[in-house]
Coordinates of C-alpha atoms in Angstrom, one line a residue:
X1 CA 122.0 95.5 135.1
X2 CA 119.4 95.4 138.0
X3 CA 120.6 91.5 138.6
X4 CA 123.8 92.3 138.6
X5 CA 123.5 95.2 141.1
X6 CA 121.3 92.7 143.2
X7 CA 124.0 90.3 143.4
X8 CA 126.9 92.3 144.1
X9 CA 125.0 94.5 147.0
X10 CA 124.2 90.6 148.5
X11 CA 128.7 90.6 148.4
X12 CA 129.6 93.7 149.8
X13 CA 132.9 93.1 152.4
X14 CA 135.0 96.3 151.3
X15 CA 135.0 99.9 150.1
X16 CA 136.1 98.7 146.3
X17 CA 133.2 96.4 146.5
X18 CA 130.7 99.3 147.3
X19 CA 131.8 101.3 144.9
X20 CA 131.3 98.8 141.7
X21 CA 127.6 98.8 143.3
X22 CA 127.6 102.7 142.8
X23 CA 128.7 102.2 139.2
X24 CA 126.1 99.1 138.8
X25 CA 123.5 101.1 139.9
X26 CA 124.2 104.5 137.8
X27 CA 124.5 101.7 135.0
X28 CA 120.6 100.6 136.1
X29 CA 119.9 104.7 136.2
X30 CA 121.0 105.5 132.1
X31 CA 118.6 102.4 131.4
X32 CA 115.5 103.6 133.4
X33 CA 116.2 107.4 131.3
X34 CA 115.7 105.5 127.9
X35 CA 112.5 103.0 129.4
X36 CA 111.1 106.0 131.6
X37 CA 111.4 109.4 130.2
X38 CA 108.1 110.5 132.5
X39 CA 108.4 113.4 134.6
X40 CA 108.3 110.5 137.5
X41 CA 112.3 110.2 136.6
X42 CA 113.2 113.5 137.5
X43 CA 111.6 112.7 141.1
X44 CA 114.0 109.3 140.9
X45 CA 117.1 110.8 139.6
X46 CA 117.3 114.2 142.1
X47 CA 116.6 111.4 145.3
X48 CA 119.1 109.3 143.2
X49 CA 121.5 112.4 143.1
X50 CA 121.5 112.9 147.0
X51 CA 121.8 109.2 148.0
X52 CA 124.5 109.0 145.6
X53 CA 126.1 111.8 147.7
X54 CA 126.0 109.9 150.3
X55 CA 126.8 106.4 149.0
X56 CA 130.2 108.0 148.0
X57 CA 131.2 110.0 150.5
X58 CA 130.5 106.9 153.3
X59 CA 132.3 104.7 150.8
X60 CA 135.2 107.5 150.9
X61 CA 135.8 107.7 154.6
X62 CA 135.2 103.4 154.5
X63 CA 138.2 103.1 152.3
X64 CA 140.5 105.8 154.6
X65 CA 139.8 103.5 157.4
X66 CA 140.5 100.1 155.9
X67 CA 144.1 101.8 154.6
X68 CA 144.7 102.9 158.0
X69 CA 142.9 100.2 160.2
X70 CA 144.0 97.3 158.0
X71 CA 141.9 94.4 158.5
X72 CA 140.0 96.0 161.6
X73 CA 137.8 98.7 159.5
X74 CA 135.1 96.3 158.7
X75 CA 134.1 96.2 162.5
X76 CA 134.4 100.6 162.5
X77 CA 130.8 101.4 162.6
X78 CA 130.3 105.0 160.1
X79 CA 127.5 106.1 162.4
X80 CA 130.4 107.0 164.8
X81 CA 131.6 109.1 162.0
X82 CA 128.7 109.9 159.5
X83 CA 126.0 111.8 161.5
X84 CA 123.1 113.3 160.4
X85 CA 124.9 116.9 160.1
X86 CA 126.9 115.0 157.5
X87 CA 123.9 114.1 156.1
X88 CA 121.9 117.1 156.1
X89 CA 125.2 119.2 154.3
X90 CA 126.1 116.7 152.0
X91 CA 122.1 116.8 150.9
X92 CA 122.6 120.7 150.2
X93 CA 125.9 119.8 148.2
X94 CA 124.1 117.4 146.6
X95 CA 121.0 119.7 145.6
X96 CA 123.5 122.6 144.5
X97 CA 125.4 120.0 142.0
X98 CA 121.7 119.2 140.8
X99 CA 120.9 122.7 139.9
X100 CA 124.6 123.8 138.5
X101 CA 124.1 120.1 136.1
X102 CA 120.6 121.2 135.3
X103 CA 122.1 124.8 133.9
X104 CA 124.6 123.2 132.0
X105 CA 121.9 120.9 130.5
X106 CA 119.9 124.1 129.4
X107 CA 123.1 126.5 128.1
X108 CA 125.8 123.4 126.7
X109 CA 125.5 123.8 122.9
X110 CA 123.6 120.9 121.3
X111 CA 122.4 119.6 117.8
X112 CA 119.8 116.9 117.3
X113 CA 117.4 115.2 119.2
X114 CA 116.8 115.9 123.2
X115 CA 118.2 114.2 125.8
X116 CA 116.0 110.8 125.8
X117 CA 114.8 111.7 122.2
X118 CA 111.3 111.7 121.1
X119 CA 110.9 108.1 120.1
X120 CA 111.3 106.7 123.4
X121 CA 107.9 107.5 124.5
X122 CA 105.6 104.6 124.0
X123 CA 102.9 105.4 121.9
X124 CA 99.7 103.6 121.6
X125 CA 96.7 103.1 119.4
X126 CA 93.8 105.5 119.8
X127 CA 90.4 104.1 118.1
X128 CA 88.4 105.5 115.5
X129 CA 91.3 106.9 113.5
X130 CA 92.5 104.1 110.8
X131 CA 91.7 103.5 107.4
X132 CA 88.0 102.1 108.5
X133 CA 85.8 101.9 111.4
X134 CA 83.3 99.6 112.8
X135 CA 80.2 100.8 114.9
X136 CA 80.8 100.1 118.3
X137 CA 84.7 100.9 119.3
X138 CA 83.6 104.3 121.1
X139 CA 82.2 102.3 124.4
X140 CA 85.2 100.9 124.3
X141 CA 87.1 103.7 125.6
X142 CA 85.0 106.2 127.5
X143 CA 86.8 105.1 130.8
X144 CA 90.3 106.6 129.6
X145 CA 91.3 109.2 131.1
X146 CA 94.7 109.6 129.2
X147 CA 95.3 112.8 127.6
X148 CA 96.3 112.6 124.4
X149 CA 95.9 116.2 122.9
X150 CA 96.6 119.8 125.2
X151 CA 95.6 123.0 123.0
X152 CA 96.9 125.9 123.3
X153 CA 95.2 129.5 122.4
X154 CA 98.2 131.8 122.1
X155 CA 96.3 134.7 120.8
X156 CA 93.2 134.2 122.7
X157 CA 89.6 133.0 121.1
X158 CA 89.7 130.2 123.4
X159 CA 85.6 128.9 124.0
X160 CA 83.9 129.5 126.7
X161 CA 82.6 126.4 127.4
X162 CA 85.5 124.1 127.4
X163 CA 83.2 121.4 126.4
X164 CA 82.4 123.1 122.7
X165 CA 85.9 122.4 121.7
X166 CA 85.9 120.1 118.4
X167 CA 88.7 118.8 117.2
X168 CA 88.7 116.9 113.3
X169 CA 90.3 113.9 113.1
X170 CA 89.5 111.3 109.8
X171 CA 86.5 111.0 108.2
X172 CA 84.9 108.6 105.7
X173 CA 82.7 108.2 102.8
X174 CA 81.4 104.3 101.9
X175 CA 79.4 102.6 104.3
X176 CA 78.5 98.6 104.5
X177 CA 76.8 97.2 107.2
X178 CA 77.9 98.5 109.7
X179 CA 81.3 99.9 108.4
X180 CA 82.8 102.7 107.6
X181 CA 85.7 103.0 104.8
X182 CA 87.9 105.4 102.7
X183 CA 87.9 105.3 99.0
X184 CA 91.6 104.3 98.2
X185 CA 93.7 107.8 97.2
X186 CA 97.3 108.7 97.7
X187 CA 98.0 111.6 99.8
X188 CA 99.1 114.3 98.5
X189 CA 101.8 116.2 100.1
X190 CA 101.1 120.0 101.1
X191 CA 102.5 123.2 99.4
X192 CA 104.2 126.0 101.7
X193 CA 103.1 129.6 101.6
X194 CA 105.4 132.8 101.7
X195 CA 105.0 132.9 105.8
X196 CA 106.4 128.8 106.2
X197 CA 102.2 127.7 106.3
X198 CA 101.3 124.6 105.1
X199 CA 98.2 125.7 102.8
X200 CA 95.5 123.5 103.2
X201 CA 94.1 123.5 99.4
X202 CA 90.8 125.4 98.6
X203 CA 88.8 122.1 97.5
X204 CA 89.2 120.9 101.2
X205 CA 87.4 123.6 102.5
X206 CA 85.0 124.1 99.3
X207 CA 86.0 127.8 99.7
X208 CA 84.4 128.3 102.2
X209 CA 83.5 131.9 103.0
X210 CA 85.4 133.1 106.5
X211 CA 83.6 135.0 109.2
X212 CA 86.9 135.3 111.7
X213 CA 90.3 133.0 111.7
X214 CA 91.8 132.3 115.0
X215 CA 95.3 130.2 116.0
X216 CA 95.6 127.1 117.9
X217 CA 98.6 125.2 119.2
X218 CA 98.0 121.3 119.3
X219 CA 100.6 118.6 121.5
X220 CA 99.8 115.8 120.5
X221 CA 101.0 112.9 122.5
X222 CA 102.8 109.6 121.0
X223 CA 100.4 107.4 118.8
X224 CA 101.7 104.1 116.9
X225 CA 102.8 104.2 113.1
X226 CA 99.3 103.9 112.0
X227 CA 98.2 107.2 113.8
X228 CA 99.3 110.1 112.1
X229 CA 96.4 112.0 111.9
X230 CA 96.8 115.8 112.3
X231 CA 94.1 116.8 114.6
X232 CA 91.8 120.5 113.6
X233 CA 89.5 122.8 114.0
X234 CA 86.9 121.7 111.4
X235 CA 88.1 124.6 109.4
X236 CA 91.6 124.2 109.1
X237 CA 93.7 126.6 106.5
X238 CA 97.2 126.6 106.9
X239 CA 99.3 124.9 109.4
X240 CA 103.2 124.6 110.6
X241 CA 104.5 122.2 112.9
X242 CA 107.0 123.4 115.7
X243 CA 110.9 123.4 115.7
X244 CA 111.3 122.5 112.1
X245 CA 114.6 124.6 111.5
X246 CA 116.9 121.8 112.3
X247 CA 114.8 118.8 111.0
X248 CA 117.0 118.7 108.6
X249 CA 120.0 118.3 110.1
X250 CA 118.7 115.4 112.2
X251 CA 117.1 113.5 109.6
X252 CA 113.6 114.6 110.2
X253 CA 111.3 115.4 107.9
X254 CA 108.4 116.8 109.1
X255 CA 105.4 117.8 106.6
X256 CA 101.4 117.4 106.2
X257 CA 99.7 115.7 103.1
X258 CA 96.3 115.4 102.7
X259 CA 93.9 112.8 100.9
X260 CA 90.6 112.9 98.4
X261 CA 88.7 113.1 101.8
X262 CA 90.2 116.2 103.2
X263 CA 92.2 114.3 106.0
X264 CA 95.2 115.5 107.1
X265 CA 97.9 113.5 107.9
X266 CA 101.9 113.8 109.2
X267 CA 104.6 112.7 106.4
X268 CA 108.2 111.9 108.2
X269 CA 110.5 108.9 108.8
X270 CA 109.1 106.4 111.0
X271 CA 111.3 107.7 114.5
X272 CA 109.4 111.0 113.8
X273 CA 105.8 109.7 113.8
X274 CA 106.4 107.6 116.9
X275 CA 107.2 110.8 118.9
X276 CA 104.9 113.1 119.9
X277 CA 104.0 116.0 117.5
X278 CA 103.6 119.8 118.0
X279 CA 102.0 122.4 115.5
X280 CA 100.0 125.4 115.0
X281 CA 97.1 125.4 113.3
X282 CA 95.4 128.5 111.9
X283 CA 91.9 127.9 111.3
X284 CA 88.8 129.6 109.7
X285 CA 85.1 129.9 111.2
X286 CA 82.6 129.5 108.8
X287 CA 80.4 132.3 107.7
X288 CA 76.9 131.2 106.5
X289 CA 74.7 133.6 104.9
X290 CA 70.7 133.6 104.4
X291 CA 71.7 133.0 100.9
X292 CA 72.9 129.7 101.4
X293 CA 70.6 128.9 104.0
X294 CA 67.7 128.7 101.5
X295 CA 70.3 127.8 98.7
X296 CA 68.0 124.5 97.2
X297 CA 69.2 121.2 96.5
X298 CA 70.1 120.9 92.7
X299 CA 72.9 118.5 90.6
X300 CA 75.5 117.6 92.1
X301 CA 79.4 116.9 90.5
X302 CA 79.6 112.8 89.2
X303 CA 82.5 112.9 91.7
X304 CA 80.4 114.3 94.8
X305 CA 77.7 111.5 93.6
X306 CA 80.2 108.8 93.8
X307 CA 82.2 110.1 97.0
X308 CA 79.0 111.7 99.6
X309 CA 75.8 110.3 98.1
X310 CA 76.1 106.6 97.5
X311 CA 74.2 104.4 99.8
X312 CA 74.5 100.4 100.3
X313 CA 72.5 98.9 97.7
X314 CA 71.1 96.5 100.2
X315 CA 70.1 99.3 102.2
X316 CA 66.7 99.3 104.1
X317 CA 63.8 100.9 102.3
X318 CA 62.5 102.4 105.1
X319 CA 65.9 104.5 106.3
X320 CA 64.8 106.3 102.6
X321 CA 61.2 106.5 103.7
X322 CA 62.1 108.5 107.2
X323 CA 64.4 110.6 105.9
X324 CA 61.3 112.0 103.4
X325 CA 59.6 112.5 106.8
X326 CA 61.9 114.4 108.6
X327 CA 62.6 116.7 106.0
X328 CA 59.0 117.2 104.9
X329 CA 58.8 120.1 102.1
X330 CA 62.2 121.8 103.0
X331 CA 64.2 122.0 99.6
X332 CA 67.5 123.8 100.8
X333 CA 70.3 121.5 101.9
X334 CA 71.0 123.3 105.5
X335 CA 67.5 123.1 106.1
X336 CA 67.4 119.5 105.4
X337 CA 70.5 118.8 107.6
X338 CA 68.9 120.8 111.0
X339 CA 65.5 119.1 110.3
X340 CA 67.3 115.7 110.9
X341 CA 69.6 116.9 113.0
X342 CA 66.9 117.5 115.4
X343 CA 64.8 114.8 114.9
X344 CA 67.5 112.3 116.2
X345 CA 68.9 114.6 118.5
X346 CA 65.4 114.8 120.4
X347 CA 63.5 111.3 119.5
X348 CA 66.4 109.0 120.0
X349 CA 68.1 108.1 123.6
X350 CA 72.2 107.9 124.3
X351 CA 73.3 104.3 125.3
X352 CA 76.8 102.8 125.9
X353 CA 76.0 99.5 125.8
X354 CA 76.2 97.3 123.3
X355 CA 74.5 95.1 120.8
X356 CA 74.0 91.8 118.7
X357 CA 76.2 91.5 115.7
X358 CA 73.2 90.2 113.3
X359 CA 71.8 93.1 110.5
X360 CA 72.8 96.5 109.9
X361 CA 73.3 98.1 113.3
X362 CA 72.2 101.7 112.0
X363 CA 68.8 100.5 110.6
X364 CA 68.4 98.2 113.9
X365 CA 69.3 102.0 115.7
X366 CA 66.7 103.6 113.7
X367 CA 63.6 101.4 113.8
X368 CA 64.3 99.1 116.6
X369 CA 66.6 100.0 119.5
X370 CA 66.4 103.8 118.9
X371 CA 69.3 104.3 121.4
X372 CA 72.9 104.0 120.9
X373 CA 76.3 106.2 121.2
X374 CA 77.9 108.8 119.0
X375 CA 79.0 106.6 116.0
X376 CA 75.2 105.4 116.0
X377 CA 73.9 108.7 115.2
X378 CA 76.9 110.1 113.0
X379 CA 76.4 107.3 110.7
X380 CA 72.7 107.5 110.8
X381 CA 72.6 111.0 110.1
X382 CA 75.0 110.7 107.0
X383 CA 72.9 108.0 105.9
X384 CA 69.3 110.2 105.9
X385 CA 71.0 112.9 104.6
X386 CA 72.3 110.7 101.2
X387 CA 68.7 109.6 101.2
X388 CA 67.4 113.0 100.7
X389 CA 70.4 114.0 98.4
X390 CA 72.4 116.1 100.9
X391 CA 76.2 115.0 100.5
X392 CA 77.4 113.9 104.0
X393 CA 80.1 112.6 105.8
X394 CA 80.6 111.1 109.2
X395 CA 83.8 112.7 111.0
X396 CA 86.1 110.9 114.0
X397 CA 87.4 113.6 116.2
X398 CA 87.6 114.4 119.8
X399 CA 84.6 117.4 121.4
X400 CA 85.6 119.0 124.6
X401 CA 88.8 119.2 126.9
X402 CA 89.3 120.1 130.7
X403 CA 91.2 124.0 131.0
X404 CA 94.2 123.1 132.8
X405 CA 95.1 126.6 134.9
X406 CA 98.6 126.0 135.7
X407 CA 99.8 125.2 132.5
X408 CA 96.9 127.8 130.6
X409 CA 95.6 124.4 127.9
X410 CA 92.8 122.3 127.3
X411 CA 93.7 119.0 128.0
X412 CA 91.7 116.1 125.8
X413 CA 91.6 112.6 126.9
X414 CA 90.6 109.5 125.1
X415 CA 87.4 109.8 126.6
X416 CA 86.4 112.8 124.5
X417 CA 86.6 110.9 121.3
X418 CA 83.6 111.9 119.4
X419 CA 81.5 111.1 116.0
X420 CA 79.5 114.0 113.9
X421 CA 78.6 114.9 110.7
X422 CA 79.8 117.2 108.1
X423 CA 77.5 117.8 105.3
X424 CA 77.9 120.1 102.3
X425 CA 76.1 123.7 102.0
X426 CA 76.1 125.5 98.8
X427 CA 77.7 128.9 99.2
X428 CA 78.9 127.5 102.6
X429 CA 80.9 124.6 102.1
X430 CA 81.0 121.9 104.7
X431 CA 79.5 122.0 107.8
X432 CA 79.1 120.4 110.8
X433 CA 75.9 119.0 112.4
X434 CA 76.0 116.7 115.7
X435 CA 72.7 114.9 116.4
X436 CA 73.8 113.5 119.0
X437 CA 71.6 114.3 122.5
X438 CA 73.9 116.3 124.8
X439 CA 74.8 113.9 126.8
X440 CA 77.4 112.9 128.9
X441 CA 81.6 113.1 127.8
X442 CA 83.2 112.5 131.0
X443 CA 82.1 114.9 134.2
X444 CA 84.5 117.8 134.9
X445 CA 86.2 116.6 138.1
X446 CA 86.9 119.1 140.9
X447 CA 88.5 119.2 144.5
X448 CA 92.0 119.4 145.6
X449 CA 93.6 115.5 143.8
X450 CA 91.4 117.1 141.0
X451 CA 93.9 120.5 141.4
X452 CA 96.9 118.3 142.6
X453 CA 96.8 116.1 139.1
X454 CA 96.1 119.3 136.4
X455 CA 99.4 120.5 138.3
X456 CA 101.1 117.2 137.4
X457 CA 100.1 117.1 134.1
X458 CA 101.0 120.3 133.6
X459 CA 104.8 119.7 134.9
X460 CA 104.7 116.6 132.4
X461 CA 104.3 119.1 129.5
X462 CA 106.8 121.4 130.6
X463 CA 108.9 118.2 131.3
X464 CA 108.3 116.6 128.0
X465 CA 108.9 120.2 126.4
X466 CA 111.9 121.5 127.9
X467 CA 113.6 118.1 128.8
X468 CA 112.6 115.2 127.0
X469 CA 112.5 116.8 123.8
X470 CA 115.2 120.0 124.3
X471 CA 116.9 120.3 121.4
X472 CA 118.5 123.2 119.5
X473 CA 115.5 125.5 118.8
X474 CA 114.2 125.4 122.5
X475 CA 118.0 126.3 123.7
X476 CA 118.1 128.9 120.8
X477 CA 115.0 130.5 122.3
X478 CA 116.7 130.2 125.9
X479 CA 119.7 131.7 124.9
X480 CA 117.2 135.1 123.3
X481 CA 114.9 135.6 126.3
X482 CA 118.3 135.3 128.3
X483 CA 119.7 137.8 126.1
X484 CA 116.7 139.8 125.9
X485 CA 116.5 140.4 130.0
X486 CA 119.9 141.9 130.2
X487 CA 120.5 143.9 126.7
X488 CA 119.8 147.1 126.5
X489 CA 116.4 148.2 124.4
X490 CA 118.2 149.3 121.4
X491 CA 120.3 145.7 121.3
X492 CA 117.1 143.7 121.9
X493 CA 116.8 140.8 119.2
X494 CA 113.7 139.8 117.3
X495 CA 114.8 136.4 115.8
X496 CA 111.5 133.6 115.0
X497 CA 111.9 129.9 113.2
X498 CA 110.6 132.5 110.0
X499 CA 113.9 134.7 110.0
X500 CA 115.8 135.3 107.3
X501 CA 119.8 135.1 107.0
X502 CA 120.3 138.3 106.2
X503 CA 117.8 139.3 108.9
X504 CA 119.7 137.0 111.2
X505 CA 123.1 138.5 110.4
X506 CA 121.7 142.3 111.1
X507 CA 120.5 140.9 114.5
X508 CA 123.7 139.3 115.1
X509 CA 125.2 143.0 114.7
X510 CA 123.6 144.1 117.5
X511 CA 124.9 141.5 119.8
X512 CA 128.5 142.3 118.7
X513 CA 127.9 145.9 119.0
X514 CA 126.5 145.6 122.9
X515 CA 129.4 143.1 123.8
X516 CA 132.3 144.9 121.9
X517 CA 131.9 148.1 123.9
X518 CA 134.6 150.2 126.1
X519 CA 131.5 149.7 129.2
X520 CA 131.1 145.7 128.6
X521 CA 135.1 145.7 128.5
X522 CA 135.2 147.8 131.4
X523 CA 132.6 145.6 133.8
X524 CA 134.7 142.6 132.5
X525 CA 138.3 143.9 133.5
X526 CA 136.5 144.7 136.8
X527 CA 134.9 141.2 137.4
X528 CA 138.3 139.6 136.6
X529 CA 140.2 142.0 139.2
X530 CA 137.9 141.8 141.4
X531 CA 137.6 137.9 141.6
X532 CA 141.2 137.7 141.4
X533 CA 141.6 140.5 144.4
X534 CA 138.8 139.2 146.5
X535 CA 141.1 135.8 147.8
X536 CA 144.0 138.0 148.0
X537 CA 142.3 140.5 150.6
X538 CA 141.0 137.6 152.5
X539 CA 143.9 136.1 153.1
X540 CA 145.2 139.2 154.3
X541 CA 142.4 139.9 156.6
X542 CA 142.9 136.6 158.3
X543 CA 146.5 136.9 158.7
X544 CA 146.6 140.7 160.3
X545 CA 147.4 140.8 163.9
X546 CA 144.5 140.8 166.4
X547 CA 144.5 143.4 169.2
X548 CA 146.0 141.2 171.9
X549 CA 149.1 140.5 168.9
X550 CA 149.4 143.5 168.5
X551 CA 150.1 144.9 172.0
X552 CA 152.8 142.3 172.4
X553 CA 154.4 143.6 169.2
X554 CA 154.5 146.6 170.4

């Protein structure tokens, strides 16, 4: 399409000729909506909207000169006729058809997917979250500063140090030099409560006691196939994603399953997963009491042996050796797990650089470098822990996000990806430990690009949100906070994605009984005279006699 409009604007010699290169380029416009459905298109398509004004109105008056000039009107120059009050009007002309096509984009009744449709967003690969991980990938990435996650806090508990805010991604459980796996399992798919909650099972969160639950909302942006991990709290408990009520009807399928490990994952068709994903998370925080503190270590289940104790069998002697030192006499399992905790967290040094490939990496971390990055420590903290019979876990995730005032979210970038430890307390269930040094995620930027990019992202949400991916159950919510602005207080609705038909139908009683009433009749009778009488008395205001016409009638 753009060659073609390239060659024909290289030909132009008359009005019909001008006006394929109009329909070329709104041709080359549709394409760039499917291969560019960032918020950068809306910026192309309203300049696109006014140039277009233009472009048609010149080619207009072109054409109503070469039918009256004949063969002359190529040499008629339009600036004689086109000036830049022409310009300037048809601009505003232009802007007002914007706005009117924007409102019918909002209110026209739709079904299915939004306007571009989810799918067309790329999505890429973010590292740390496949079926294993080697040491090392982290360095990789600390540069990006793509967001990938915004979280939401819709009923407050927010943190007050945005850089405390952990989200779980995938964790692992067998460890070979230098790699981290997941023992094979198939998923299994979640069960929905009475209130539309995916319940994440009990034996995920070892029952866990609660001390508080709070809500999160988490957009997560496009990740290839292999990515569908449901980013958490560590303590998730039940979850829902967004907008399901039509999935159905669009061939979406949109669920959560969850493996031996405790990692959640999305279930869907393969268009779904490509798209970007929205859901609510409610989550627990854990409540750890002296009993458990001081709980000791004692026999564990064959299956937590297997899963959170085993250790390479070529494994260094002397990993073994320190982990006996750092724990000293403590017998409890939390005690265990902050001895080492702070043993690393203060004796070892934070690098990003890299290493040679020969031996284990974590024992050359431990007795030879002792420096390295997050996925260093993680692993040689689970690895201490197994030593001293402490089931542990290393955990992939992302700690931190910037708070994004305009659009009230923490936004989380690649460079937050993070690696810490989740080991398991009796009478507390699993909890997590970071050893590593508090160092550096990315420095919290600030100055006016700083201010002028938070509001860009922000538009890209709302963009992506209300545009992008508009579909039936955002126009639905339109259409009630429309509603709900002009009814009355006794015919306000209260309709959610959990209502009930018959709650729906009672609701839709209201609406008939505020519009099929002798006042909304009466304002609609009047509207319709009145537009119909307004032109009527206009015309005869312009056609009365004037004061001078008058006297000569008379």
């Amino acid at each position: 399409g753009l060659v073609a409009t390239t060659s024909r604007a290289l030909q132009i010699h008359s009005s019909r000729l001008q006006f394929q290169l109009i329909g070329l380029s709104f041709l080359v416009l549709v394409a760039s909506a499917v291969a560019n459905p960032d918020i950068s298109f809306a910026l192309i398509f309203a300049l696109y909207g006014i140039i277009l004004t233009w472009a048609l109105t010149t080619v207009h008056l072109l054409e109503k000169l070469e039918s009256s000039l004949g063969a002359s009107a190529p040499k008629v120059r339009l600036s004689k006729v086109v000036s830049r009050r022409f310009l300037l009007g048809s601009s505003v002309l232009a802007l007002a058809l914007l706005v009117s096509s924007l409102l019918l984009f909002f209110l026209f009744p739709r079904m299915g997917l939004g306007f571009f449709a989810a799918q067309t967003r790329k999505g890429s690969a973010v590292s740390g979250f496949s079926d294993s991980l080697e040491l090392g990938h982290f360095g990789t990435i600390q540069e990006s500063d793509r967001v990938v996650l915004r979280v939401e806090f819709p009923e407050g508990g927010a943190p007050e140090d945005p850089s405390s805010l952990r989200l779980r991604g995938t964790t692992f459980d067998r460890y070979d030099n230098g790699k981290w796996e997941r023992s094979p399992s198939r998923p299994r798919s979640l069960k929905l409560d009475p209130d539309r909650y995916y319940e994440v099972p009990n034996w995920v969160t070892a029952e866990a006691p609660i001390l508080k639950e709070f809500m999160v909302d988490i957009y997560a942006e496009p990740m290839d196939a292999s990515s569908k991990v449901v980013f958490t709290p560590p303590l998730p408990l039940r979850l829902r994603p967004e907008a399901s009520r039509f999935d159905r009807y669009r061939g979406l399928d949109r669920r959560f399953a969850v493996d031996v490990l405790g990692n959640l994952t999305h279930v869907g068709n393969r268009d779904d997963l490509l798209g970007s994903r929205s859901y609510s998370v409610i989550a627990g925080i854990p409540r750890v009491s002296d009993e458990a503190r001081a709980y000791p270590v004692g026999e564990w289940p064959e299956w937590m042996r297997d899963m959170y104790l085993n250790l390479p069998e070529e494994l260094d002697p002397r990993v073994g050796a320190l982990a006996r030192e750092m724990v000293g006499t403590r017998t409890s399992a939390y005690e265990r797990a902050v001895a080492i905790e702070a043993y690393l967290r203060s004796q070892y040094g934070y690098t990003l650089e890299g290493e040679g490939a020969e031996g284990d990496p974590v024992v050359k971390f431990l007795f030879e470098r002792k420096k390295g990055h997050c996925e260093y420590f993680a692993s040689a903290m689970v690895l201490l822990l197994r030593s001293v019979d402490v089931p542990a876990r290393p955990v992939n995730g992302f700690l931190g996000g910037a708070y994004n005032e305009y659009g009230n979210y923490y936004a989380v970038t690649e460079a937050r990806a993070h690696s810490w430890v989740e080991a398991y307390v009796p009478g507390a269930g699993w909890l997590t430990f970071d050893p590593t040094p508090s160092t550096p995620g990315p420095e919290d930027e600030s100055g006016f690009w700083v201010e002028v990019r938070n509001w860009m992202d922000s538009m890209r949400l709302l963009w992506y949100k209300w545009v992008v991916e508009y579909d039936l159950e955002k126009q639905l919510s339109v259409y009630l906070q429309l509603w709900n602005t002009v009814a009355s207080k006794e015919h306000q609705l209260d309709v959610d994605e959990d209502t009930s038909m018959s709650e729906a139908r009672k609701q839709w009683e209201k609406v008939k009984d505020a519009v099929w009433s002798w006042s909304t009749f009466a304002w609609v009778i009047g509207f319709l005279l009145a537009s119909g009488g307004l032109p009527l008395l206009w015309r005869w205001w312009r056609k009365r006699p004037g004061p001078d016409e008058a006297r000569r009638l008379s």
